[in-house]
Coordinates of C-alpha atoms in Angstrom, one line a residue:
X1 CA 0.0 0.0 0.0
X2 CA 1.4 3.4 -1.0
X3 CA 1.9 5.8 1.8
X4 CA 3.0 9.4 2.4
X5 CA 5.8 10.0 4.9
X6 CA 6.6 12.8 7.4
X7 CA 9.2 14.1 5.0
X8 CA 6.7 14.8 2.3
X9 CA 7.9 11.8 0.3
X10 CA 5.6 9.2 -1.1
X11 CA 6.9 5.6 -0.6
X12 CA 5.7 2.3 -1.9
X13 CA 7.0 -0.6 0.2
X14 CA 9.2 -3.1 -1.6
X15 CA 7.5 -6.4 -2.5
X16 CA 10.8 -8.0 -3.1
X17 CA 14.2 -7.7 -1.4
X18 CA 17.2 -8.7 -3.5
X19 CA 19.5 -11.3 -2.1
X20 CA 23.2 -10.4 -2.3
X21 CA 23.9 -13.6 -4.3
X22 CA 21.4 -12.8 -7.1
X23 CA 22.2 -11.5 -10.6
X24 CA 20.3 -10.8 -13.8
X25 CA 20.9 -14.2 -15.3
X26 CA 19.0 -16.1 -12.6
X27 CA 15.7 -15.8 -14.5
X28 CA 16.8 -17.7 -17.6
X29 CA 18.2 -20.5 -15.4
X30 CA 15.0 -20.7 -13.4
X31 CA 12.8 -20.6 -16.5
X32 CA 14.8 -23.4 -18.1
X33 CA 14.4 -25.5 -14.9
X34 CA 10.7 -24.7 -14.1
X35 CA 9.1 -24.0 -17.5
X36 CA 11.5 -25.4 -20.0
X37 CA 9.0 -25.8 -22.8
X38 CA 7.5 -22.3 -22.5
X39 CA 7.8 -20.5 -25.8
X40 CA 9.8 -17.6 -24.4
X41 CA 10.8 -15.9 -27.7
X42 CA 9.6 -15.6 -31.3
X43 CA 12.1 -15.0 -34.1
X44 CA 11.2 -14.2 -37.7
X45 CA 13.0 -16.6 -40.0
X46 CA 12.3 -16.4 -43.7
X47 CA 9.2 -14.4 -43.1
X48 CA 7.7 -16.9 -40.5
X49 CA 7.6 -16.4 -36.7
X50 CA 9.4 -19.4 -35.1
X51 CA 9.5 -19.8 -31.3
X52 CA 12.4 -20.5 -28.9
X53 CA 11.7 -22.3 -25.7
X54 CA 13.1 -21.3 -22.3
X55 CA 15.4 -24.3 -22.3
X56 CA 16.7 -23.6 -25.8
X57 CA 17.4 -19.9 -25.0
X58 CA 19.3 -20.9 -21.8
X59 CA 21.3 -23.4 -23.7
X60 CA 22.2 -20.8 -26.4
X61 CA 23.2 -18.3 -23.7
X62 CA 25.5 -20.8 -22.0
X63 CA 27.1 -21.9 -25.3
X64 CA 27.8 -18.3 -26.3
X65 CA 29.1 -17.4 -22.8
X66 CA 31.5 -20.4 -23.1
X67 CA 32.7 -19.0 -26.4
X68 CA 33.4 -15.6 -24.8
X69 CA 35.4 -17.3 -22.1
X70 CA 37.3 -19.4 -24.7
X71 CA 38.4 -16.1 -26.4
X72 CA 39.9 -14.8 -23.2
X73 CA 37.1 -12.6 -21.9
X74 CA 37.7 -12.2 -18.2
X75 CA 35.3 -11.2 -15.4
X76 CA 34.6 -7.5 -15.5
X77 CA 35.6 -7.0 -19.1
X78 CA 33.5 -4.5 -21.0
X79 CA 31.8 -5.7 -24.2
X80 CA 29.9 -3.3 -26.5
X81 CA 26.6 -4.2 -28.1
X82 CA 25.7 -2.3 -31.2
X83 CA 22.6 -3.5 -33.0
X84 CA 18.9 -2.6 -33.6
X85 CA 16.1 -4.6 -31.8
X86 CA 16.7 -8.3 -32.5
X87 CA 16.7 -11.6 -30.8
X88 CA 20.5 -11.8 -30.8
X89 CA 20.8 -8.6 -28.7
X90 CA 19.1 -10.2 -25.7
X91 CA 21.0 -13.4 -26.3
X92 CA 24.4 -11.6 -26.3
X93 CA 23.4 -9.5 -23.3
X94 CA 22.7 -12.6 -21.2
X95 CA 25.8 -14.3 -22.5
X96 CA 28.0 -11.4 -21.5
X97 CA 26.5 -11.5 -18.0
X98 CA 26.9 -15.3 -17.8
X99 CA 30.6 -14.8 -18.6
X100 CA 30.7 -12.3 -15.7
X101 CA 31.5 -9.5 -18.1
X102 CA 29.9 -6.1 -18.4
X103 CA 27.7 -5.0 -21.4
X104 CA 28.0 -1.6 -22.9
X105 CA 25.0 -0.8 -25.1
X106 CA 25.6 1.5 -28.1
X107 CA 22.7 2.8 -30.3
X108 CA 22.9 1.3 -33.8
X109 CA 22.5 4.8 -35.3
X110 CA 25.5 6.3 -33.5
X111 CA 28.2 8.1 -35.4
X112 CA 31.9 7.0 -35.4
X113 CA 32.7 9.9 -33.1
X114 CA 29.9 8.9 -30.6
X115 CA 31.0 5.3 -30.8
X116 CA 34.6 6.2 -30.2
X117 CA 33.7 8.2 -27.1
X118 CA 31.7 5.4 -25.5
X119 CA 34.2 2.6 -26.3
X120 CA 37.1 4.6 -25.0
X121 CA 35.3 5.9 -21.9
X122 CA 33.9 2.5 -21.0
X123 CA 37.2 0.6 -21.7
X124 CA 35.5 -1.9 -24.0
X125 CA 37.8 -4.7 -25.1
X126 CA 35.3 -6.4 -27.5
X127 CA 32.1 -5.8 -29.3
X128 CA 29.0 -7.5 -30.8
X129 CA 27.7 -5.6 -33.9
X130 CA 24.7 -6.3 -36.0
X131 CA 26.1 -6.4 -39.5
X132 CA 28.8 -5.1 -41.9
X133 CA 27.6 -1.5 -41.7
X134 CA 27.9 -1.3 -37.9
X135 CA 31.3 -3.1 -38.2
X136 CA 32.4 -0.4 -40.5
X137 CA 31.3 2.3 -38.1
X138 CA 33.2 0.6 -35.4
X139 CA 36.3 0.5 -37.6
X140 CA 36.0 4.2 -38.3
X141 CA 35.8 4.9 -34.6
X142 CA 39.4 3.6 -34.5
X143 CA 39.5 2.3 -30.9
X144 CA 42.5 -0.1 -30.9
X145 CA 41.6 -1.6 -27.5
X146 CA 38.5 -3.3 -29.0
X147 CA 40.4 -6.3 -30.1
X148 CA 37.6 -8.7 -31.0
X149 CA 34.4 -7.9 -33.0
X150 CA 31.7 -10.4 -33.7
X151 CA 28.8 -10.0 -36.2
X152 CA 25.3 -11.1 -35.2
X153 CA 24.2 -11.5 -38.8
X154 CA 26.9 -14.1 -39.4
X155 CA 25.3 -16.4 -36.8
X156 CA 27.9 -16.4 -34.0
X157 CA 28.4 -20.1 -34.7
X158 CA 32.2 -19.7 -34.6
X159 CA 32.0 -18.4 -31.0
X160 CA 29.8 -21.4 -30.0
X161 CA 32.4 -23.8 -31.6
X162 CA 35.2 -22.2 -29.6
X163 CA 33.2 -22.6 -26.4
X164 CA 32.9 -26.4 -26.8
X165 CA 36.3 -26.6 -25.1
X166 CA 35.0 -24.9 -21.9
X167 CA 33.3 -27.3 -19.4
X168 CA 29.7 -26.3 -18.5
X169 CA 30.6 -26.4 -14.8
X170 CA 33.2 -23.7 -15.4
X171 CA 30.6 -21.5 -17.2
X172 CA 28.2 -22.0 -14.3
X173 CA 30.9 -21.1 -11.7
X174 CA 31.6 -17.9 -13.6
X175 CA 27.9 -17.0 -13.8
X176 CA 27.4 -17.6 -10.1
X177 CA 30.5 -15.6 -9.0
X178 CA 28.7 -12.3 -9.7
X179 CA 26.4 -11.0 -7.0
X180 CA 23.9 -8.2 -6.7
X181 CA 26.6 -5.6 -6.1
X182 CA 28.5 -6.6 -9.3
X183 CA 28.5 -4.2 -12.3
X184 CA 26.1 -5.5 -15.0
X185 CA 26.1 -2.7 -17.6
X186 CA 27.3 0.8 -18.3
X187 CA 24.5 2.7 -20.0
X188 CA 25.3 6.0 -21.5
X189 CA 22.8 8.9 -21.1
X190 CA 21.2 10.1 -24.3
X191 CA 23.0 13.4 -24.1
X192 CA 20.2 16.0 -24.3
X193 CA 22.5 18.6 -22.6
X194 CA 26.0 17.6 -23.4
X195 CA 28.5 14.7 -23.6
X196 CA 27.0 11.3 -22.7
X197 CA 28.0 10.0 -19.3
X198 CA 28.3 6.3 -18.4
X199 CA 25.8 5.2 -15.7
X200 CA 27.0 2.3 -13.6
X201 CA 24.1 -0.1 -13.2
X202 CA 24.5 -3.2 -11.0
X203 CA 22.9 -6.6 -11.2
X204 CA 21.1 -5.6 -8.0
X205 CA 19.7 -2.5 -9.7
X206 CA 18.3 -4.7 -12.6
X207 CA 17.0 -7.4 -10.3
X208 CA 15.2 -5.0 -8.0
X209 CA 13.7 -3.0 -10.9
X210 CA 12.5 -6.1 -12.7
X211 CA 11.1 -7.9 -9.6
X212 CA 9.3 -4.8 -8.3
X213 CA 7.8 -3.9 -11.7
X214 CA 6.6 -7.5 -12.0
X215 CA 5.1 -7.5 -8.6
X216 CA 3.3 -4.1 -8.9
X217 CA -0.4 -4.4 -8.5
X218 CA -2.1 -5.8 -11.6
X219 CA 1.1 -6.1 -13.7
X220 CA 1.6 -9.8 -13.3
X221 CA -2.1 -10.5 -13.5
X222 CA -3.1 -8.3 -16.4
X223 CA -0.2 -6.8 -18.3
X224 CA 2.8 -9.2 -18.2
X225 CA 1.5 -12.7 -17.9
X226 CA 2.5 -16.0 -19.3
X227 CA 0.0 -15.3 -22.1
X228 CA 1.4 -11.9 -23.0
X229 CA 3.1 -11.4 -26.4
X230 CA 5.2 -8.3 -26.8
X231 CA 6.8 -7.0 -29.9
X232 CA 10.0 -5.1 -29.1
X233 CA 10.9 -2.4 -31.7
X234 CA 12.4 0.3 -29.5
X235 CA 16.3 0.4 -29.5
X236 CA 17.4 -2.1 -26.9
X237 CA 20.2 0.3 -25.9
X238 CA 17.5 2.3 -24.3
X239 CA 17.1 1.3 -20.7
X240 CA 13.3 1.2 -20.9
X241 CA 13.2 -1.4 -23.7
X242 CA 15.9 -3.4 -21.9
X243 CA 14.1 -3.5 -18.5
X244 CA 10.7 -4.4 -20.1
X245 CA 12.4 -7.2 -22.0
X246 CA 13.9 -8.5 -18.7
X247 CA 10.6 -8.2 -16.9
X248 CA 8.9 -10.1 -19.7
X249 CA 11.5 -12.9 -19.3
X250 CA 10.9 -12.9 -15.5
X251 CA 7.1 -13.2 -15.8
X252 CA 7.2 -15.8 -18.6
X253 CA 5.8 -13.6 -21.3
X254 CA 6.9 -14.1 -25.0
X255 CA 9.2 -11.6 -26.5
X256 CA 9.6 -10.9 -30.3
X257 CA 11.8 -8.3 -31.9
X258 CA 11.7 -6.2 -35.1
X259 CA 13.8 -3.3 -36.3
X260 CA 11.8 -2.8 -39.5
X261 CA 10.0 0.4 -38.5
X262 CA 9.0 1.3 -42.0
X263 CA 6.9 -1.8 -42.1
X264 CA 5.9 -1.8 -38.5
X265 CA 2.1 -2.0 -39.2
X266 CA 2.8 -5.2 -41.2
X267 CA 4.9 -6.6 -38.4
X268 CA 2.2 -5.8 -35.8
X269 CA -0.5 -7.5 -37.9
X270 CA 1.8 -10.5 -38.5
X271 CA 2.8 -11.1 -34.9
X272 CA -0.4 -9.8 -33.2
X273 CA 1.1 -8.7 -29.9
X274 CA -1.1 -8.3 -26.7
X275 CA 1.2 -5.7 -25.2
X276 CA 2.8 -2.7 -26.9
X277 CA 5.9 -0.7 -25.7
X278 CA 6.5 2.6 -27.3
X279 CA 7.6 6.2 -26.8
X280 CA 4.8 8.8 -27.0
X281 CA 5.7 9.8 -30.5
X282 CA 4.6 6.4 -31.8
X283 CA 1.1 6.8 -30.2
X284 CA 0.9 10.3 -31.5
X285 CA 1.8 9.2 -35.1
X286 CA -0.7 6.4 -35.0
X287 CA -3.5 8.8 -33.9
X288 CA -2.5 11.4 -36.5
X289 CA -2.4 8.8 -39.3
X290 CA -5.9 7.7 -38.4
X291 CA -7.1 11.3 -38.4
X292 CA -5.6 12.0 -41.7
X293 CA -7.0 8.9 -43.3
X294 CA -10.5 9.9 -42.0
X295 CA -10.1 13.4 -43.5
X296 CA -9.0 12.1 -46.9
X297 CA -12.0 9.8 -46.9
X298 CA -14.3 12.6 -46.2
X299 CA -14.9 11.6 -42.6
X300 CA -13.2 14.4 -40.7
X301 CA -16.4 15.2 -38.6
X302 CA -16.7 11.5 -37.8
X303 CA -13.2 11.3 -36.4
X304 CA -13.6 14.5 -34.4
X305 CA -16.7 13.1 -32.8
X306 CA -15.1 9.7 -32.2
X307 CA -12.1 11.4 -30.6
X308 CA -14.3 13.5 -28.3
X309 CA -16.2 10.5 -27.3
X310 CA -13.1 8.5 -26.5
X311 CA -11.8 11.3 -24.3
X312 CA -15.1 11.8 -22.6
X313 CA -15.5 8.0 -22.0
X314 CA -11.9 7.7 -20.6
X315 CA -12.4 10.7 -18.2
X316 CA -15.7 9.2 -17.0
X317 CA -13.9 6.0 -15.9
X318 CA -12.2 8.2 -13.2
X319 CA -15.5 9.7 -12.0
X320 CA -18.0 6.9 -11.4
X321 CA -18.1 5.4 -14.9
X322 CA -19.9 6.3 -18.2
X323 CA -23.6 6.7 -18.3
X324 CA -25.9 4.8 -20.6
X325 CA -25.8 7.5 -23.4
X326 CA -22.0 7.7 -23.4
X327 CA -21.6 3.9 -23.4
X328 CA -23.9 3.6 -26.4
X329 CA -22.1 6.4 -28.2
X330 CA -18.8 4.7 -27.6
X331 CA -20.1 1.4 -28.9
X332 CA -21.1 3.1 -32.2
X333 CA -17.7 4.7 -32.6
X334 CA -16.0 1.4 -31.6
X335 CA -17.5 -0.2 -34.7
X336 CA -16.8 2.8 -37.0
X337 CA -13.3 3.9 -35.8
X338 CA -11.7 2.4 -32.7
X339 CA -11.8 -1.2 -33.9
X340 CA -9.8 -0.1 -37.0
X341 CA -7.3 1.6 -34.7
X342 CA -6.8 -1.6 -32.7
X343 CA -6.6 -3.7 -35.8
X344 CA -3.6 -1.5 -36.9
X345 CA -1.9 -2.7 -33.8
X346 CA -2.6 -6.3 -34.6
X347 CA -6.1 -6.5 -33.1
X348 CA -5.2 -7.9 -29.6
X349 CA -3.4 -5.1 -27.8
X350 CA -5.3 -4.2 -24.6
X351 CA -2.4 -2.6 -22.7
X352 CA 0.5 -0.5 -23.8
X353 CA 3.4 1.0 -21.9
X354 CA 4.8 4.5 -22.6
X355 CA 7.9 6.1 -21.4
X356 CA 11.0 8.1 -22.5
X357 CA 9.0 11.4 -22.9
X358 CA 5.7 12.8 -21.7
X359 CA 2.6 11.2 -23.2
X360 CA 0.2 13.9 -22.2
X361 CA -3.4 13.6 -20.8
X362 CA -5.0 14.3 -24.2
X363 CA -3.3 11.3 -25.9
X364 CA -3.7 9.1 -22.9
X365 CA -7.5 9.6 -22.7
X366 CA -7.9 9.1 -26.4
X367 CA -6.2 5.7 -26.4
X368 CA -7.9 4.5 -23.3
X369 CA -11.3 5.5 -24.7
X370 CA -10.4 3.7 -27.9
X371 CA -9.8 0.5 -26.0
X372 CA -6.0 0.5 -25.4
X373 CA -5.0 1.5 -21.9
X374 CA -1.6 3.2 -22.1
X375 CA 0.2 2.8 -18.7
X376 CA 2.5 5.8 -18.6
X377 CA 5.6 5.6 -16.4
X378 CA 8.6 7.7 -15.6
X379 CA 12.2 7.2 -14.8
X380 CA 15.7 7.9 -16.1
X381 CA 18.8 5.9 -17.1
X382 CA 20.2 6.6 -13.6
X383 CA 17.2 4.9 -12.0
X384 CA 17.4 1.8 -14.2
X385 CA 14.2 3.0 -16.0
X386 CA 11.0 3.1 -14.1
X387 CA 10.5 4.9 -10.7
X388 CA 6.7 5.5 -11.1
X389 CA 4.0 3.7 -13.2
X390 CA 0.3 4.0 -13.7
X391 CA -1.2 0.6 -12.8
X392 CA -4.3 -1.1 -14.3
X393 CA -6.4 -0.4 -11.1
X394 CA -4.6 2.8 -10.1
X395 CA -4.3 5.1 -13.1
X396 CA -4.5 8.8 -13.3
X397 CA -4.2 9.8 -17.0
X398 CA -1.9 12.7 -17.4
X399 CA 0.3 11.7 -14.5
X400 CA 3.2 9.2 -14.6
X401 CA 1.7 7.2 -11.7
X402 CA 2.7 6.4 -8.2
X403 CA 6.1 5.0 -7.1
X404 CA 6.8 1.4 -7.9
X405 CA 7.4 -1.0 -5.0
X406 CA 10.6 -0.2 -3.2
X407 CA 10.7 3.4 -4.6
X408 CA 10.2 6.8 -2.9
X409 CA 9.6 10.2 -4.5
X410 CA 9.6 13.6 -3.0
X411 CA 9.5 17.2 -4.4
X412 CA 12.6 19.2 -3.5
X413 CA 13.7 22.8 -3.8
X414 CA 12.6 24.4 -7.1
X415 CA 10.0 21.6 -7.5
X416 CA 12.7 19.2 -8.5
X417 CA 11.7 15.5 -8.3
X418 CA 14.0 13.6 -5.9
X419 CA 14.0 9.8 -5.7
X420 CA 15.3 6.9 -3.7
X421 CA 15.2 3.2 -4.3
X422 CA 17.2 0.0 -4.9
X423 CA 17.1 0.8 -8.7
X424 CA 19.1 4.0 -8.3
X425 CA 22.5 3.6 -10.0
X426 CA 25.9 3.6 -8.4
X427 CA 27.2 6.7 -10.1
X428 CA 28.8 8.0 -13.3
X429 CA 31.9 6.3 -14.7
X430 CA 35.1 8.4 -14.2
X431 CA 33.1 11.4 -12.8
X432 CA 33.0 11.5 -9.0
X433 CA 32.2 15.2 -9.0
X434 CA 29.1 14.6 -11.1
X435 CA 28.1 11.6 -9.0
X436 CA 28.4 13.6 -5.8
X437 CA 26.4 16.5 -7.2
X438 CA 23.7 14.1 -8.3
X439 CA 22.7 13.3 -4.7
X440 CA 21.6 15.6 -1.9
X441 CA 22.9 15.4 1.7
X442 CA 20.2 12.9 2.6
X443 CA 21.0 10.5 -0.3
X444 CA 18.1 11.5 -2.6
X445 CA 18.9 11.4 -6.3
X446 CA 18.3 14.7 -8.0
X447 CA 16.5 13.9 -11.3
X448 CA 16.6 17.3 -12.9
X449 CA 12.9 16.9 -13.7
X450 CA 10.3 19.3 -12.3
X451 CA 7.0 17.9 -11.0
X452 CA 4.1 17.8 -8.6
X453 CA 2.9 15.1 -6.2
X454 CA -0.8 14.6 -5.5
X455 CA -2.0 11.7 -3.5
X456 CA 1.2 9.9 -4.6
X457 CA 0.6 10.5 -8.3
X458 CA 3.5 12.2 -9.9
X459 CA 3.0 14.7 -12.7
X460 CA 6.1 15.8 -14.6
X461 CA 5.9 19.4 -15.7
X462 CA 9.3 19.7 -17.4
X463 CA 13.0 19.7 -17.0
X464 CA 14.7 22.3 -14.8
X465 CA 17.0 23.3 -17.6
X466 CA 14.1 23.6 -20.1
X467 CA 12.1 26.2 -18.1
X468 CA 11.7 29.4 -20.1
X469 CA 11.8 32.7 -18.2
X470 CA 10.7 35.5 -20.4
X471 CA 12.1 39.1 -20.3
X472 CA 9.1 40.1 -18.1
X473 CA 9.8 37.3 -15.6
X474 CA 7.1 34.9 -16.7
X475 CA 8.0 31.2 -16.1
X476 CA 6.8 29.0 -19.0
X477 CA 7.1 25.2 -19.0
X478 CA 7.3 24.4 -22.8
X479 CA 6.1 20.8 -22.8
X480 CA 2.3 21.3 -22.5
X481 CA 2.1 23.6 -25.5
X482 CA 4.5 21.6 -27.5
X483 CA 2.4 18.5 -26.9
X484 CA -0.7 20.2 -28.2
X485 CA 1.0 21.4 -31.3
X486 CA 2.3 17.9 -32.1
X487 CA -1.3 16.8 -32.2
X488 CA -1.7 18.5 -35.5
X489 CA -1.1 16.0 -38.3
X490 CA 1.3 18.3 -40.2
X491 CA 3.6 19.0 -37.3
X492 CA 6.4 16.6 -36.5
X493 CA 8.3 18.5 -33.7
X494 CA 7.9 21.8 -32.0
X495 CA 10.4 23.6 -29.7
X496 CA 9.4 26.7 -27.8
X497 CA 11.9 29.5 -27.2
X498 CA 11.8 32.8 -25.4
X499 CA 14.3 32.7 -22.6
X500 CA 14.9 36.4 -21.7
X501 CA 12.9 37.4 -24.7
X502 CA 9.7 39.6 -24.8
X503 CA 7.4 36.7 -25.8
X504 CA 7.3 33.0 -26.6
X505 CA 8.2 31.8 -30.1
X506 CA 8.1 28.4 -31.7
X507 CA 10.4 26.5 -34.0
X508 CA 8.3 23.9 -36.0
X509 CA 9.3 21.0 -38.2
X510 CA 6.8 19.3 -40.5
X511 CA 6.1 15.6 -40.9
X512 CA 7.7 14.7 -44.3
X513 CA 5.0 12.0 -45.0
X514 CA 2.1 14.2 -44.3
X515 CA 3.6 17.2 -46.0
X516 CA 3.7 15.2 -49.2
X517 CA 0.0 14.5 -48.8
X518 CA -0.7 18.2 -48.2
X519 CA 1.2 19.1 -51.4
X520 CA -0.9 16.7 -53.5
X521 CA -4.2 17.9 -51.9
X522 CA -3.3 21.5 -52.5
X523 CA -2.0 21.2 -56.0
X524 CA 1.6 21.9 -55.1
X525 CA 4.4 20.1 -57.0
X526 CA 5.3 16.9 -55.3
X527 CA 9.0 17.7 -55.7
X528 CA 8.7 21.1 -54.1
X529 CA 11.4 21.6 -51.5
X530 CA 10.5 22.3 -48.0
X531 CA 12.8 25.3 -48.0
X532 CA 10.5 26.9 -50.6
X533 CA 7.1 25.6 -49.6
X534 CA 7.4 26.5 -45.9
X535 CA 6.6 30.1 -46.9
X536 CA 3.4 29.0 -48.7
X537 CA 0.5 31.2 -47.3
X538 CA -1.9 28.2 -47.2
X539 CA 0.6 26.0 -45.4
X540 CA 1.4 28.8 -42.9
X541 CA -2.3 29.4 -42.4
X542 CA -2.8 25.7 -41.4
X543 CA 0.0 25.9 -38.9
X544 CA -1.3 29.2 -37.5
X545 CA -4.7 27.6 -36.9
X546 CA -2.9 24.9 -34.9
X547 CA -1.0 27.5 -32.9
X548 CA -4.2 29.4 -32.2
X549 CA -5.9 26.3 -31.0
X550 CA -3.0 25.5 -28.7
X551 CA -2.9 29.1 -27.4
X552 CA -6.4 28.8 -26.1
X553 CA -5.2 26.5 -23.3
X554 CA -2.7 28.9 -21.8
X555 CA -2.6 32.5 -20.6
X556 CA -1.6 35.4 -23.0
X557 CA 1.8 35.6 -21.4
X558 CA 2.5 31.9 -22.1
X559 CA 1.1 31.9 -25.6
X560 CA 3.1 31.6 -28.9
X561 CA 3.2 34.9 -30.6
X562 CA 5.3 33.9 -33.6
X563 CA 6.5 30.7 -35.2
X564 CA 9.0 29.7 -37.8
X565 CA 8.9 26.5 -40.0
X566 CA 12.3 25.0 -40.2
X567 CA 13.8 23.9 -43.5
X568 CA 14.1 20.2 -42.5
X569 CA 12.9 17.6 -40.0
X570 CA 14.9 16.8 -36.9
X571 CA 17.4 13.9 -37.1
X572 CA 18.2 11.2 -34.5
X573 CA 21.7 11.8 -33.3
X574 CA 21.6 15.5 -34.0
X575 CA 18.4 17.4 -32.9
X576 CA 16.9 14.2 -31.4
X577 CA 18.1 11.6 -28.9
X578 CA 17.8 8.0 -29.8
X579 CA 14.6 7.9 -27.7
X580 CA 13.1 10.8 -29.8
X581 CA 13.6 13.5 -27.2
X582 CA 14.6 16.9 -28.4
X583 CA 18.1 18.1 -27.6
X584 CA 17.0 21.7 -26.8
X585 CA 20.5 23.1 -26.3
X586 CA 21.6 21.7 -29.7
X587 CA 18.5 23.1 -31.4
X588 CA 18.9 26.5 -29.9
X589 CA 22.5 26.7 -31.0
X590 CA 22.0 25.2 -34.5
X591 CA 19.0 27.3 -35.3
X592 CA 20.1 30.5 -33.7
X593 CA 19.4 32.5 -36.9
X594 CA 15.9 31.2 -37.0
X595 CA 15.3 32.2 -33.4
X596 CA 16.6 35.7 -34.1
X597 CA 14.2 36.0 -37.0
X598 CA 11.3 35.3 -34.6
X599 CA 12.2 38.5 -32.7
X600 CA 13.2 40.7 -35.6
X601 CA 11.3 44.0 -35.3
X602 CA 10.4 44.2 -39.0
X603 CA 9.1 40.6 -39.1
X604 CA 5.3 40.4 -39.4
X605 CA 3.4 38.1 -37.0
X606 CA 2.9 34.7 -38.3

């Protein structure tokens, strides 16, 4: 039972206390022993999903770990993992841990400069890469210390062959030699504000996070069960995707992987998952696509009515439930609209998990009303992913939920969110000063996020560093307005500016796919460059309407006075992190001229 404390913190008692002898590999050993024939994974081979049992997976992990040991990998050695979402990523991760080594995830889209920094800083001595392309990036990084590189697309059979000389008992001794306080992984922050820093995450952090997520009320009974099928498409280098994968293994759910995001709808219909994990932008894009399809089919009013009904229905669930009229109206729109939305997800998704960025109440209510309950949570790399989570029977849409078992949250000076728990990391690699500064004198971790607590439910209002203070002293949190603007089908990203300026301005990027549709609908050349068309009066009028709509939700001092459409979309690795979060500092620096144009005295209001 969650409970407030005298210090103003909200704590949820732990439901599981980690033994000092446990590590993250225990689950695959237990699964192989107690449910050996359980179909734990699904792999797409020649276009067909083929399952891997718990026993088969454990055997593959041991064989690969033996191969690592045969090549000279020693306890504590750091091994990089650079690949998109695929079965072999989890296989290699567990094999690295079984060999008592430390895994170092690297996003598969990282540049040679980024890769070089991570490999050198972590002290990696070997690496698993997905294919020839990633192997080439690794070579360009030029880190001589990485002496061995293995490609996943080549099957890893040569490593398995080498491992045949290593007795199974030796592999098991190596696995069991690592306890809860042993280092499991070095995960680098996404770098929204500067150079990525390596977060030291122990086996105890992972075990505590996974067990307490799995034991949170309703998760094991409704969300992650032995009947759950989850399709993982987020980058596994992201701590959220990694922890959800580990929790699925712990609870006996089935895990499948895909990195084919261009054909994600096809993959969803093919695998038909029951649980979806995604960042908010995915849910936003799905909703916007449905809206645009309705508009093009002459059903714009139908979609607006369906959306309003979904939101009203969802809100009523928190206030005594829907009345007869609203239930009937929702049934009608379920047949006409919502069923098609769910079919696009494969037709069986009842729950979804969202994290990595704010989902927003508007989108949360829409999806819950449409029949997919999105459980939004919150956490950071430094907290091994989740600290709070909305639960099936304890959900407040718009918040990020209450603390997970074992975690505590309080609001500190400047409304900064402070946390404690067994999932909080051990510090930053090679940076004692930053580690010391990350904790207050009472041992609370300073998250850098600003928020509010109400009856234990945490609402994140922004990042401390993102708060805009205008020239007249008005404090503006940019996230709510940006969220509303991204609801428009043409808008891909939006960044509010205005620090020490007379008013709020907005930098806007357009969705390339929907911009192409707009050009066709309005008789503009398909090949028209965005640099030219961004000044089109009709296009600007459409964006202005979206700005006006968003401005109705805030005071005049917080409203957007002018906007500027940028000449290209944001790119992962530049303006965006790998989890689709905007790197504000980078954007402000790179588009300084566009920002100045927003405040030029001779510029007409737009």
